[in-house]
PDB file of C-alpha atoms and ligand atoms in Angstrom:
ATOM      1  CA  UNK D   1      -8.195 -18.178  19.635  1.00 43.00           C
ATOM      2  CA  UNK D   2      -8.972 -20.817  22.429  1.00 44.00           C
ATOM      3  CA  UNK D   3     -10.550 -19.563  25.526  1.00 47.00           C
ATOM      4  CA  UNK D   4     -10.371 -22.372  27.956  1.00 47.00           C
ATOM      5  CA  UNK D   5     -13.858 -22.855  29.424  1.00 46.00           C
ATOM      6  CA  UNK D   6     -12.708 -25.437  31.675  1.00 48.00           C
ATOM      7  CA  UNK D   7      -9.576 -23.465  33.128  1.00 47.00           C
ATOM      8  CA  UNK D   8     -12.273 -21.000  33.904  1.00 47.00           C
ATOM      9  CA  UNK D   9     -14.023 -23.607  35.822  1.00 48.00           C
ATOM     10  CA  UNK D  10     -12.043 -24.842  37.654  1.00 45.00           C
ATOM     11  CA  UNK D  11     -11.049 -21.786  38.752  1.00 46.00           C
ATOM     12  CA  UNK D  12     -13.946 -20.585  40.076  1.00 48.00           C
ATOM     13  CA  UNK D  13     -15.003 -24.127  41.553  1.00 49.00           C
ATOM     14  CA  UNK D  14     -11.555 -23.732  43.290  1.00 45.00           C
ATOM     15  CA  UNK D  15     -12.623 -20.431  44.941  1.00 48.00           C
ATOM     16  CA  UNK D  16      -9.827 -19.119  43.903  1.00 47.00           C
ATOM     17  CA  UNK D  17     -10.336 -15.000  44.540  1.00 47.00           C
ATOM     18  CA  UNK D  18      -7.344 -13.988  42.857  1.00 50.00           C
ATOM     19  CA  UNK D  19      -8.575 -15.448  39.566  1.00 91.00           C
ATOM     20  CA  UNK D  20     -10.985 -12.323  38.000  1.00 97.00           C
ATOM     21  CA  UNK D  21      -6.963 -10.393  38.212  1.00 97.00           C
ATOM     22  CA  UNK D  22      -5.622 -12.661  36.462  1.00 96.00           C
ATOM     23  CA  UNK D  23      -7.666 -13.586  34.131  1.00 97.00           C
ATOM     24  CA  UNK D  24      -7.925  -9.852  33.516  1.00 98.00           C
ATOM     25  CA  UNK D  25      -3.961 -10.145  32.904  1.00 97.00           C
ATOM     26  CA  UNK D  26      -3.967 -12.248  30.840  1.00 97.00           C
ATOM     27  CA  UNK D  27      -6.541 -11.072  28.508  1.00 97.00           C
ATOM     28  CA  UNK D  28      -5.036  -7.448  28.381  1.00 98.00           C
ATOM     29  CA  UNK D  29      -1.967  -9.686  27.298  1.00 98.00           C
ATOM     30  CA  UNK D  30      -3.721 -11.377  24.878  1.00 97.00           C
ATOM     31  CA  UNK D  31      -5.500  -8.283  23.199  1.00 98.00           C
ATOM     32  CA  UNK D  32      -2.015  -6.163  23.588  1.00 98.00           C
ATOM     33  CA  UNK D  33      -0.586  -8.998  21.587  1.00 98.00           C
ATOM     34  CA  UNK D  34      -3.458  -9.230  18.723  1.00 98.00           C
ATOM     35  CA  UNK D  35      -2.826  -5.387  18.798  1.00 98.00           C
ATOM     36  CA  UNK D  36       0.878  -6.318  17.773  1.00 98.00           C
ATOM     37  CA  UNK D  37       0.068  -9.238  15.331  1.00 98.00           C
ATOM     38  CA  UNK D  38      -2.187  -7.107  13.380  1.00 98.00           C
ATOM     39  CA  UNK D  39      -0.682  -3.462  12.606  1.00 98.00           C
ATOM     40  CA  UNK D  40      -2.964  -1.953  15.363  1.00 98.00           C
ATOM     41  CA  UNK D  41      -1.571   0.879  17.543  1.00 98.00           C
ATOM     42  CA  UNK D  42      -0.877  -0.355  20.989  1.00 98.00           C
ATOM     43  CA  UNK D  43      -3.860   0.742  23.387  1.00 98.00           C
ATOM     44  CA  UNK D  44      -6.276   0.835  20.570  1.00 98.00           C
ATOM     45  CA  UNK D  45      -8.295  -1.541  21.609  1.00 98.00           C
ATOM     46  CA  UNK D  46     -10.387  -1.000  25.135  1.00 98.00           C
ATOM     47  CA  UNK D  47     -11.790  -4.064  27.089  1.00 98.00           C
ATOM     48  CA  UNK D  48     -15.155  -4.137  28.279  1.00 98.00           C
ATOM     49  CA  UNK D  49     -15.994  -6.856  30.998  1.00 98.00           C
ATOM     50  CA  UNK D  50     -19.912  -7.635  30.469  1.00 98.00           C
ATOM     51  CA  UNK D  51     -20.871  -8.311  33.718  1.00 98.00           C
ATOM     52  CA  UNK D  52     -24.724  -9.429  33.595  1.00 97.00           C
ATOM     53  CA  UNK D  53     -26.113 -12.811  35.558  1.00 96.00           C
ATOM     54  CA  UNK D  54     -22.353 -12.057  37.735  1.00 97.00           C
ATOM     55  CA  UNK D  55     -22.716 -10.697  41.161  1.00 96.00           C
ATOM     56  CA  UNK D  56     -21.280  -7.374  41.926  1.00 97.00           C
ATOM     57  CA  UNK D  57     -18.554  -8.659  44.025  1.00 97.00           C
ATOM     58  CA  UNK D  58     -17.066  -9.889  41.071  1.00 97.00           C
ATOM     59  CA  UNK D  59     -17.595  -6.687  39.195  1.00 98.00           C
ATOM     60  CA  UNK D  60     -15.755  -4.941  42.488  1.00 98.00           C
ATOM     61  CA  UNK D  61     -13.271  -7.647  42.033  1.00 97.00           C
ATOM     62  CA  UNK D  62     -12.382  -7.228  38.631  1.00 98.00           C
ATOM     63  CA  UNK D  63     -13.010  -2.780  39.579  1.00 98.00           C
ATOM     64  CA  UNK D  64     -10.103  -3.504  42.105  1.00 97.00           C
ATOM     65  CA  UNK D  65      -7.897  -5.070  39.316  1.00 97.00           C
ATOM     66  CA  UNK D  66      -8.271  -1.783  37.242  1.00 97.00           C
ATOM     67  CA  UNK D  67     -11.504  -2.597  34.924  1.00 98.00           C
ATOM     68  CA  UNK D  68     -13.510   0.326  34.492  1.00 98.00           C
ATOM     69  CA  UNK D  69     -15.806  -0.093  31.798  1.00 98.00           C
ATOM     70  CA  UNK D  70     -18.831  -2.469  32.329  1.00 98.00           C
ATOM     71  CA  UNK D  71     -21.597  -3.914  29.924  1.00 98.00           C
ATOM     72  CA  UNK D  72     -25.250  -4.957  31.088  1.00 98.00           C
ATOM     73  CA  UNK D  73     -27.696  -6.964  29.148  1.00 97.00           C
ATOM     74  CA  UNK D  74     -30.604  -6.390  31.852  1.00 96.00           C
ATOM     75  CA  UNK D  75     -32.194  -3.271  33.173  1.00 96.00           C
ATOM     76  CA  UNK D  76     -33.728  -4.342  36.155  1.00 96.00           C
ATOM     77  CA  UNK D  77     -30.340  -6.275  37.043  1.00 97.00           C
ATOM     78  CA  UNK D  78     -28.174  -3.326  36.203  1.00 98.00           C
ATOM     79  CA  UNK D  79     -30.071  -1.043  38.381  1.00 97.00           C
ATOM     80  CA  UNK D  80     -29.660  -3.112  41.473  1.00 97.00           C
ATOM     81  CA  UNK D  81     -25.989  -3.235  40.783  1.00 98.00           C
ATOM     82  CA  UNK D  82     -25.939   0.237  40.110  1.00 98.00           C
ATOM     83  CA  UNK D  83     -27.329   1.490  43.318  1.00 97.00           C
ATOM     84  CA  UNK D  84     -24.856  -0.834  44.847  1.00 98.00           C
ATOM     85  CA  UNK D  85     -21.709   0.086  42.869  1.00 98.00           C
ATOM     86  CA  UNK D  86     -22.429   3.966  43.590  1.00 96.00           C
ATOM     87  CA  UNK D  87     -18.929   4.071  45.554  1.00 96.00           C
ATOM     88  CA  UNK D  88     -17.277   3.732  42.195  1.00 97.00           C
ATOM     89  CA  UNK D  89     -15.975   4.939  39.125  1.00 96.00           C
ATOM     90  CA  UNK D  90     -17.474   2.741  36.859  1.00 98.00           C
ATOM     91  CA  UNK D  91     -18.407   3.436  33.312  1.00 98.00           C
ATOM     92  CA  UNK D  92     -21.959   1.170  32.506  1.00 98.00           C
ATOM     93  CA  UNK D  93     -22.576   0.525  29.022  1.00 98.00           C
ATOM     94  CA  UNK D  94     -26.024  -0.991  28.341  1.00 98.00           C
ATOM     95  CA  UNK D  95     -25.112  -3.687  25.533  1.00 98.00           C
ATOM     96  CA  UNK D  96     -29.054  -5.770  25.730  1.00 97.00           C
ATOM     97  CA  UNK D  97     -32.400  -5.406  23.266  1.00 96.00           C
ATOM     98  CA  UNK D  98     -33.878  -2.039  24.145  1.00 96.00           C
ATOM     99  CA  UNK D  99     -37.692  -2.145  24.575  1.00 94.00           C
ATOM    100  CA  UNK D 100     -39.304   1.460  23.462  1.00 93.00           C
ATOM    101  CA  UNK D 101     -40.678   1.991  26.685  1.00 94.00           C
ATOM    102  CA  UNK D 102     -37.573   1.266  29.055  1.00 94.00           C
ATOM    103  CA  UNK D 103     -35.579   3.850  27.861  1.00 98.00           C
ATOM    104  CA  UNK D 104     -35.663   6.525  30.678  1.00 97.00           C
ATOM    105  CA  UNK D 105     -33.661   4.425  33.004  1.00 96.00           C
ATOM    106  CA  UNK D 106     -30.769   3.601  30.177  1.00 98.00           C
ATOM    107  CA  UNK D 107     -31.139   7.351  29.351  1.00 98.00           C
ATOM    108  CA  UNK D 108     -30.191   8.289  33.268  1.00 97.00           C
ATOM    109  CA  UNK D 109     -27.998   5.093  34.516  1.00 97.00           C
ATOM    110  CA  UNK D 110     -25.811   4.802  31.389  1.00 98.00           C
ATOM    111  CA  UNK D 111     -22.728   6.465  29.710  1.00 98.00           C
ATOM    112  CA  UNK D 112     -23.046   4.740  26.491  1.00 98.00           C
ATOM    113  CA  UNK D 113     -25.799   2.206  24.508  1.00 98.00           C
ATOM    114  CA  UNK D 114     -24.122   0.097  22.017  1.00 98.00           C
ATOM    115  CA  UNK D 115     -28.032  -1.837  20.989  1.00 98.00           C
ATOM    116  CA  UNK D 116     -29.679   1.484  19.182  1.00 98.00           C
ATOM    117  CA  UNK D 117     -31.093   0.001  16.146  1.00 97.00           C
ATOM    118  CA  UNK D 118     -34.156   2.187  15.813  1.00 97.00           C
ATOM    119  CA  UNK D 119     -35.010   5.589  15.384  1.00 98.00           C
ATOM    120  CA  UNK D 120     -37.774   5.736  17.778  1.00 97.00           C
ATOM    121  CA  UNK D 121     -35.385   4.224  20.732  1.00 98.00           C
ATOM    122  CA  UNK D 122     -33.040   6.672  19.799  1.00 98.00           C
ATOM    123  CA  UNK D 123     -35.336   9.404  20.057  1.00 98.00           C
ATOM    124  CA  UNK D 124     -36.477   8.424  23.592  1.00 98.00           C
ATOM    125  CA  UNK D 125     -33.269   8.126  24.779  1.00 98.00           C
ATOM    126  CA  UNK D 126     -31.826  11.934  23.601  1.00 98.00           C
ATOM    127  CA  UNK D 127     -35.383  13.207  25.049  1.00 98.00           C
ATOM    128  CA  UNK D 128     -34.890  11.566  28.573  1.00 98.00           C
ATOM    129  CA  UNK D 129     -30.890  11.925  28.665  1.00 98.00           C
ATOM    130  CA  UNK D 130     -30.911  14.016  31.792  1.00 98.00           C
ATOM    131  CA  UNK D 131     -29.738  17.449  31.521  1.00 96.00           C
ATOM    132  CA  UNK D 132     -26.560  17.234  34.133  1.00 97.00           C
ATOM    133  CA  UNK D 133     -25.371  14.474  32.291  1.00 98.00           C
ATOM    134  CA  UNK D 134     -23.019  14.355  29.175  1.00 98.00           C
ATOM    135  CA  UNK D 135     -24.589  13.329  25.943  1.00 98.00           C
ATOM    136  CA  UNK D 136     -25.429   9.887  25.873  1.00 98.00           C
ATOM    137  CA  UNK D 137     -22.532   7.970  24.015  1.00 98.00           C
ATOM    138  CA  UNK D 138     -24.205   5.854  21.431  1.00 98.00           C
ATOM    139  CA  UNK D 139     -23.564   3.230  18.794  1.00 98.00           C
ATOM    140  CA  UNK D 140     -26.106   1.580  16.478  1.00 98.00           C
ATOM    141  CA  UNK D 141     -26.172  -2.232  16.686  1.00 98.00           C
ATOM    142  CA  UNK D 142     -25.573  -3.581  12.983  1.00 97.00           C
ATOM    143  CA  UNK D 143     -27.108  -7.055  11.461  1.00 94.00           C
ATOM    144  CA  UNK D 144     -24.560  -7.887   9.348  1.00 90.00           C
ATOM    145  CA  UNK D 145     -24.770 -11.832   8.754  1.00 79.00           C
ATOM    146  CA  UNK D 146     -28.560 -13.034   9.708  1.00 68.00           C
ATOM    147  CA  UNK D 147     -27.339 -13.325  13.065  1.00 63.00           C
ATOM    148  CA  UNK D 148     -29.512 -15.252  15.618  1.00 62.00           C
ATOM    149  CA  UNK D 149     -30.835 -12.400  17.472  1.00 65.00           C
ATOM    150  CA  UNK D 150     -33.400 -10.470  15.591  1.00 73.00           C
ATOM    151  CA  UNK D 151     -31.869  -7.001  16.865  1.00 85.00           C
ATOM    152  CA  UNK D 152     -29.722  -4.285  14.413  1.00 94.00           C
ATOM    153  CA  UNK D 153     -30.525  -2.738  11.791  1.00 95.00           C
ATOM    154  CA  UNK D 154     -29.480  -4.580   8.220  1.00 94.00           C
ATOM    155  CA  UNK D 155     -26.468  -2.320   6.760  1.00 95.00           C
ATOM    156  CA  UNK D 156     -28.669  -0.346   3.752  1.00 95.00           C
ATOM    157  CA  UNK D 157     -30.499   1.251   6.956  1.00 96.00           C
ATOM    158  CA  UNK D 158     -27.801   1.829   8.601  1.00 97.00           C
ATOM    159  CA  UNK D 159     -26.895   5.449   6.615  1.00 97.00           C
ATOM    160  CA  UNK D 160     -30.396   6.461   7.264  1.00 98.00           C
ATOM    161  CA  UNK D 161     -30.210   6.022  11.093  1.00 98.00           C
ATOM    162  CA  UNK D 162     -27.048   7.379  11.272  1.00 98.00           C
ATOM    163  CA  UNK D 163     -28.228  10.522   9.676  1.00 98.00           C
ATOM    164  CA  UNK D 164     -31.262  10.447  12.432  1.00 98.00           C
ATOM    165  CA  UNK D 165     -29.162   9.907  15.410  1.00 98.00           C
ATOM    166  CA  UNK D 166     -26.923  12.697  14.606  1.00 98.00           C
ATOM    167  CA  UNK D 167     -29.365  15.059  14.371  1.00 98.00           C
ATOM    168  CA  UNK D 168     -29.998  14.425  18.580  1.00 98.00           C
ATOM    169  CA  UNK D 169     -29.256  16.665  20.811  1.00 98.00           C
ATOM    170  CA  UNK D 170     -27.858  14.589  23.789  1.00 98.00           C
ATOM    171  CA  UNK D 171     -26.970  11.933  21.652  1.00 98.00           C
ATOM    172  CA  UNK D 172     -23.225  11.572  20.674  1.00 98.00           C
ATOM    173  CA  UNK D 173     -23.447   8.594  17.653  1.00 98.00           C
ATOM    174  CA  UNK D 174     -19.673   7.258  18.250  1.00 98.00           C
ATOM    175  CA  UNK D 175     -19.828   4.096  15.578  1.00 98.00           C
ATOM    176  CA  UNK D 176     -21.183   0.843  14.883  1.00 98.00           C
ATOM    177  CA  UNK D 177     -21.767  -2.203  17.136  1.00 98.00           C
ATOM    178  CA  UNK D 178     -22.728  -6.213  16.094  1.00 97.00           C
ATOM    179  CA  UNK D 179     -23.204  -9.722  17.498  1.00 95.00           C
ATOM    180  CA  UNK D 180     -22.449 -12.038  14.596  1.00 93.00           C
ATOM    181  CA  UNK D 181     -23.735 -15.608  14.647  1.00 90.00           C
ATOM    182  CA  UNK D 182     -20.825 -17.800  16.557  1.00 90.00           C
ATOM    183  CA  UNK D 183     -18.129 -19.092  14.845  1.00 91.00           C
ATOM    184  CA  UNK D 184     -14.948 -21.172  15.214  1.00 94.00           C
ATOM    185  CA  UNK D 185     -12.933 -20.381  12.087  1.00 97.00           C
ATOM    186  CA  UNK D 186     -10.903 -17.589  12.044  1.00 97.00           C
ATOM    187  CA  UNK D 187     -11.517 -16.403   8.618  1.00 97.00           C
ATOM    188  CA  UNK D 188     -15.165 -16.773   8.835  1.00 96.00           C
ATOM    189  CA  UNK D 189     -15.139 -14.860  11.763  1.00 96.00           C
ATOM    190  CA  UNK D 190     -13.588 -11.565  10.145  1.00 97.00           C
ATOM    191  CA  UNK D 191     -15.948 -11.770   7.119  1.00 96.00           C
ATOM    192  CA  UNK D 192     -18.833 -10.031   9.241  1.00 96.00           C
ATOM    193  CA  UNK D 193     -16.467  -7.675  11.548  1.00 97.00           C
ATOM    194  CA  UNK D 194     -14.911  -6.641   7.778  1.00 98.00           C
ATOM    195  CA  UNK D 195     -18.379  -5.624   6.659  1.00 97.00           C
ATOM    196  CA  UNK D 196     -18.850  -3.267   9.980  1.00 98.00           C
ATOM    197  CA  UNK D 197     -15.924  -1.984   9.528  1.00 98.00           C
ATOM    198  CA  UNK D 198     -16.422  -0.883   6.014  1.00 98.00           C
ATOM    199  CA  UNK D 199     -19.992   0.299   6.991  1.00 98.00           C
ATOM    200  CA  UNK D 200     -17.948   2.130   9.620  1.00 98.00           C
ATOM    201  CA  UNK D 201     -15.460   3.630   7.326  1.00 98.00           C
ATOM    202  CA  UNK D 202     -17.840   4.571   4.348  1.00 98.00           C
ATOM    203  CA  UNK D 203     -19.853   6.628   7.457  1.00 98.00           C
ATOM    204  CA  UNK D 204     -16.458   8.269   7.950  1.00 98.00           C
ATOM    205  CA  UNK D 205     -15.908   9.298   4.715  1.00 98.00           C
ATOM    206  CA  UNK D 206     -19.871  11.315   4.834  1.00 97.00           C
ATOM    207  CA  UNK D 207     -18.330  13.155   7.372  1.00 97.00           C
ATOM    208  CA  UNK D 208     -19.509  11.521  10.432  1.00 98.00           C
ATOM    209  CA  UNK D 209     -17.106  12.280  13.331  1.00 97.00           C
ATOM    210  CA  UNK D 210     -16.856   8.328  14.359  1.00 98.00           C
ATOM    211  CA  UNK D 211     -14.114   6.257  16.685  1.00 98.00           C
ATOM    212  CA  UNK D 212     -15.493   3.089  17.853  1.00 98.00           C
ATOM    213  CA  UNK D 213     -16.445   0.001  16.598  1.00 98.00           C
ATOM    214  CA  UNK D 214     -17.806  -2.511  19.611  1.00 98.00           C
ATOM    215  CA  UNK D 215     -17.511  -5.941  18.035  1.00 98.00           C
ATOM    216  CA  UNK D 216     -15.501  -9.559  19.423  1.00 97.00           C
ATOM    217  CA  UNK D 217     -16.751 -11.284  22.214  1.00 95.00           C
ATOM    218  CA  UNK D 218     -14.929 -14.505  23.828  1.00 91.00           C
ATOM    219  CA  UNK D 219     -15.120 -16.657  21.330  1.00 91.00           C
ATOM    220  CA  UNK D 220     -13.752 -14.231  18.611  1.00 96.00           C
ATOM    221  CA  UNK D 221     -11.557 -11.165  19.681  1.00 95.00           C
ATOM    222  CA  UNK D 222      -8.684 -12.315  17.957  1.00 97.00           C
ATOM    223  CA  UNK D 223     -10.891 -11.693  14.498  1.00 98.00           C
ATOM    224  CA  UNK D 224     -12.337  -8.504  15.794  1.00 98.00           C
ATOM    225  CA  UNK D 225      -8.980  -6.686  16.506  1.00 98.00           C
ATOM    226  CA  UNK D 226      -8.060  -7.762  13.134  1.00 98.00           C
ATOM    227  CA  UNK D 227     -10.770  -5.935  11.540  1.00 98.00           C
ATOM    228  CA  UNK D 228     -10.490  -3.117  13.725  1.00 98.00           C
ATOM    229  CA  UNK D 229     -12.196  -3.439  16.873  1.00 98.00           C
ATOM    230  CA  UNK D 230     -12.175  -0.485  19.038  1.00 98.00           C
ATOM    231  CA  UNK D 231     -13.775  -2.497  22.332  1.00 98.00           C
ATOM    232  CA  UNK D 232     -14.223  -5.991  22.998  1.00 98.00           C
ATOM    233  CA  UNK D 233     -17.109  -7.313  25.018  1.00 98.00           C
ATOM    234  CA  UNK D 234     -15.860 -10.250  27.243  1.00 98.00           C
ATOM    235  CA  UNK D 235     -17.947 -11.704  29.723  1.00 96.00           C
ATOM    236  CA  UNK D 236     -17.048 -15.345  30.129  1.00 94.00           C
ATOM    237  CA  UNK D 237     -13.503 -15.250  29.440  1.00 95.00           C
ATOM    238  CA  UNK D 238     -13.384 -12.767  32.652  1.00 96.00           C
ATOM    239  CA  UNK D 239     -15.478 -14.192  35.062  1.00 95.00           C
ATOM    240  CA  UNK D 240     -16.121 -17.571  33.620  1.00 91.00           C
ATOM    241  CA  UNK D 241     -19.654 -19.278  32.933  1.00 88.00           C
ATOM    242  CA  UNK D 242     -22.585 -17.263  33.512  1.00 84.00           C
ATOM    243  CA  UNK D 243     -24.568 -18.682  36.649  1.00 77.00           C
ATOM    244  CA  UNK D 244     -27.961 -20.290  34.423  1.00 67.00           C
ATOM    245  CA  UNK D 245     -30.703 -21.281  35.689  1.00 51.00           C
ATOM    246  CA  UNK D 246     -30.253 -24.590  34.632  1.00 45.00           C
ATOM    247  CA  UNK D 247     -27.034 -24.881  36.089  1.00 43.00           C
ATOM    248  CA  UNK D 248     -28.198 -23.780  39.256  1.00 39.00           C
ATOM    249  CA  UNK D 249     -31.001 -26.536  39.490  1.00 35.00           C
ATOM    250  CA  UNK D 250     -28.647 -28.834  41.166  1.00 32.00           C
ATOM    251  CA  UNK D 251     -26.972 -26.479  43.564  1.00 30.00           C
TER     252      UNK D 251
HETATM  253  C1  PLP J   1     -23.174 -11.633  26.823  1.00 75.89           C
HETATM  254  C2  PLP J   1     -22.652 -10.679  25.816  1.00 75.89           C
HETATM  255  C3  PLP J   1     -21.273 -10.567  25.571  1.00 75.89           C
HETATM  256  C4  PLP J   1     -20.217 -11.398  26.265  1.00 75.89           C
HETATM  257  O1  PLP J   1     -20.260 -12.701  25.827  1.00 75.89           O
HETATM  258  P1  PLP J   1     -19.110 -13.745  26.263  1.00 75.89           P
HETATM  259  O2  PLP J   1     -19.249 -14.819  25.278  1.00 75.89           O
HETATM  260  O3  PLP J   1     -19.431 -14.163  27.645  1.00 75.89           O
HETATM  261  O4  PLP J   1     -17.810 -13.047  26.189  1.00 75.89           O
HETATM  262  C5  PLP J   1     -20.859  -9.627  24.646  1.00 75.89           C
HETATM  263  N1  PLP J   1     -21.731  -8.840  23.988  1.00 75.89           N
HETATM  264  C6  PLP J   1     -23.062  -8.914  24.196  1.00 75.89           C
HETATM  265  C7  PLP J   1     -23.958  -8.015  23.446  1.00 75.89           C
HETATM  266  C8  PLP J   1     -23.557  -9.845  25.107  1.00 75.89           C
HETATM  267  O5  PLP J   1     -24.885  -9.908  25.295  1.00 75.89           O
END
């Protein structure tokens, strides 16, 4: 599928504040129709708006049009958000690299981590999950085609991690997560979303008690939900281009 960057644009350079709704519309259209066009059952697939480098009025714009799940990249970012999003009922999911020592504030200001791809991290995070809170929803981040970030674990570790996480005590391991290197054909795009979800599957079939699979961002949803797909991460196709700082040299 085609997300239009410059409809997105334009919309924003418009000022248009109705657009984060409907863009929101639209894409629960779009994924309710890939649901449809691919044997999936309807509402199978959840839609997480990643929200980092966009202010938190547009996260309490796009709260207001029903979003409830978020994604973060950044700690430090998130936090400030956080403290400022208090009023709401918003689910954060930390979806950025996890440095070893940073884990005590994803431990406390998260309800799930989709970027454990160490044993070590996950560890940290079950020891400094605070008590009051629920177990720590977790997924371990998958390399699955030499993708371009260095993070996940390649898929003959991923059995042995999985067996690790389990074992945690405010960890709840819920399924497999992974950022494959961008792609504009639509077969090419399944191949590495297929091998997740077989990872996933053959993880099933040990026994593990798993339900999601976090893969399909903007560029490649359509792919995702084909290959099973539990959530989506969408950041541009939401709120449009992420302010850089390049792009906000000539401002
Ligand atoms: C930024 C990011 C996304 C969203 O990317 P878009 O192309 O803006 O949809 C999804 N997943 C992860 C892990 C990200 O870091």
């Amino acid at each position: 599928m085609q997300i239009s960057i410059d409809n997105v644009q334009r919309t924003l350079m418009a000022g248009n504040s109705t657009s984060i709704g409907q863009r929101l519309a639209e894409i629960r259209r779009d994924i309710a129709a890939a649901e449809r066009r691919f044997g999936r059952q309807p509402g199978s697939v959840h839609l997480l708006a990643v929200s980092k480098t966009q202010p938190v009025a547009a996260i309490r714009e796009a709260c207001a049009h029903g979003q409830q799940a978020f994604g973060e990249s950044y700690l430090q970012e998130a936090a400030a958000k956080q403290a400022q999003l208090a009023d709401t009922p918003i689910e954060w999911h930390f979806i950025g690299p996890i440095q070893a020592n940073k884990t005590k504030s994803i431990a406390a200001g998260f309800d799930w981590v989709h970027s454990v791809d160490r044993r070590r991290v996950a560890e940290r995070l079950s020891r400094q999950r605070p008590e009051q809170l629920q177990p720590l929803n977790v997924l371990l981040q998958g390399n699955i085609s030499g993708e371009t970030s260095k993070s996940g674990v390649t898929p003959d570790e991923v059995p042995a991690l999985a067996a690790a996480v389990a074992e945690l005590p405010r960890l709840r391991l819920r399924g497999l997560m992974c950022i494959p290197a961008p792609c504009d054909d639509f077969e090419r795009q399944r191949i590495p979303f297929r091998r997740l979800r077989e990872l996933f599957e053959a993880l099933r079939e040990q026994g593990y008690d798993l339900d999601t699979l976090s893969m399909g961002m903007s560029g490649d949803l359509e792919a995702a939900i084909a290959e099973g797909a539990t959530i989506v991460r969408l950041g541009t196709a939401i709120f449009g281009p992420r302010p850089s700082p390049d792009s906000n040299k000539g401002r």
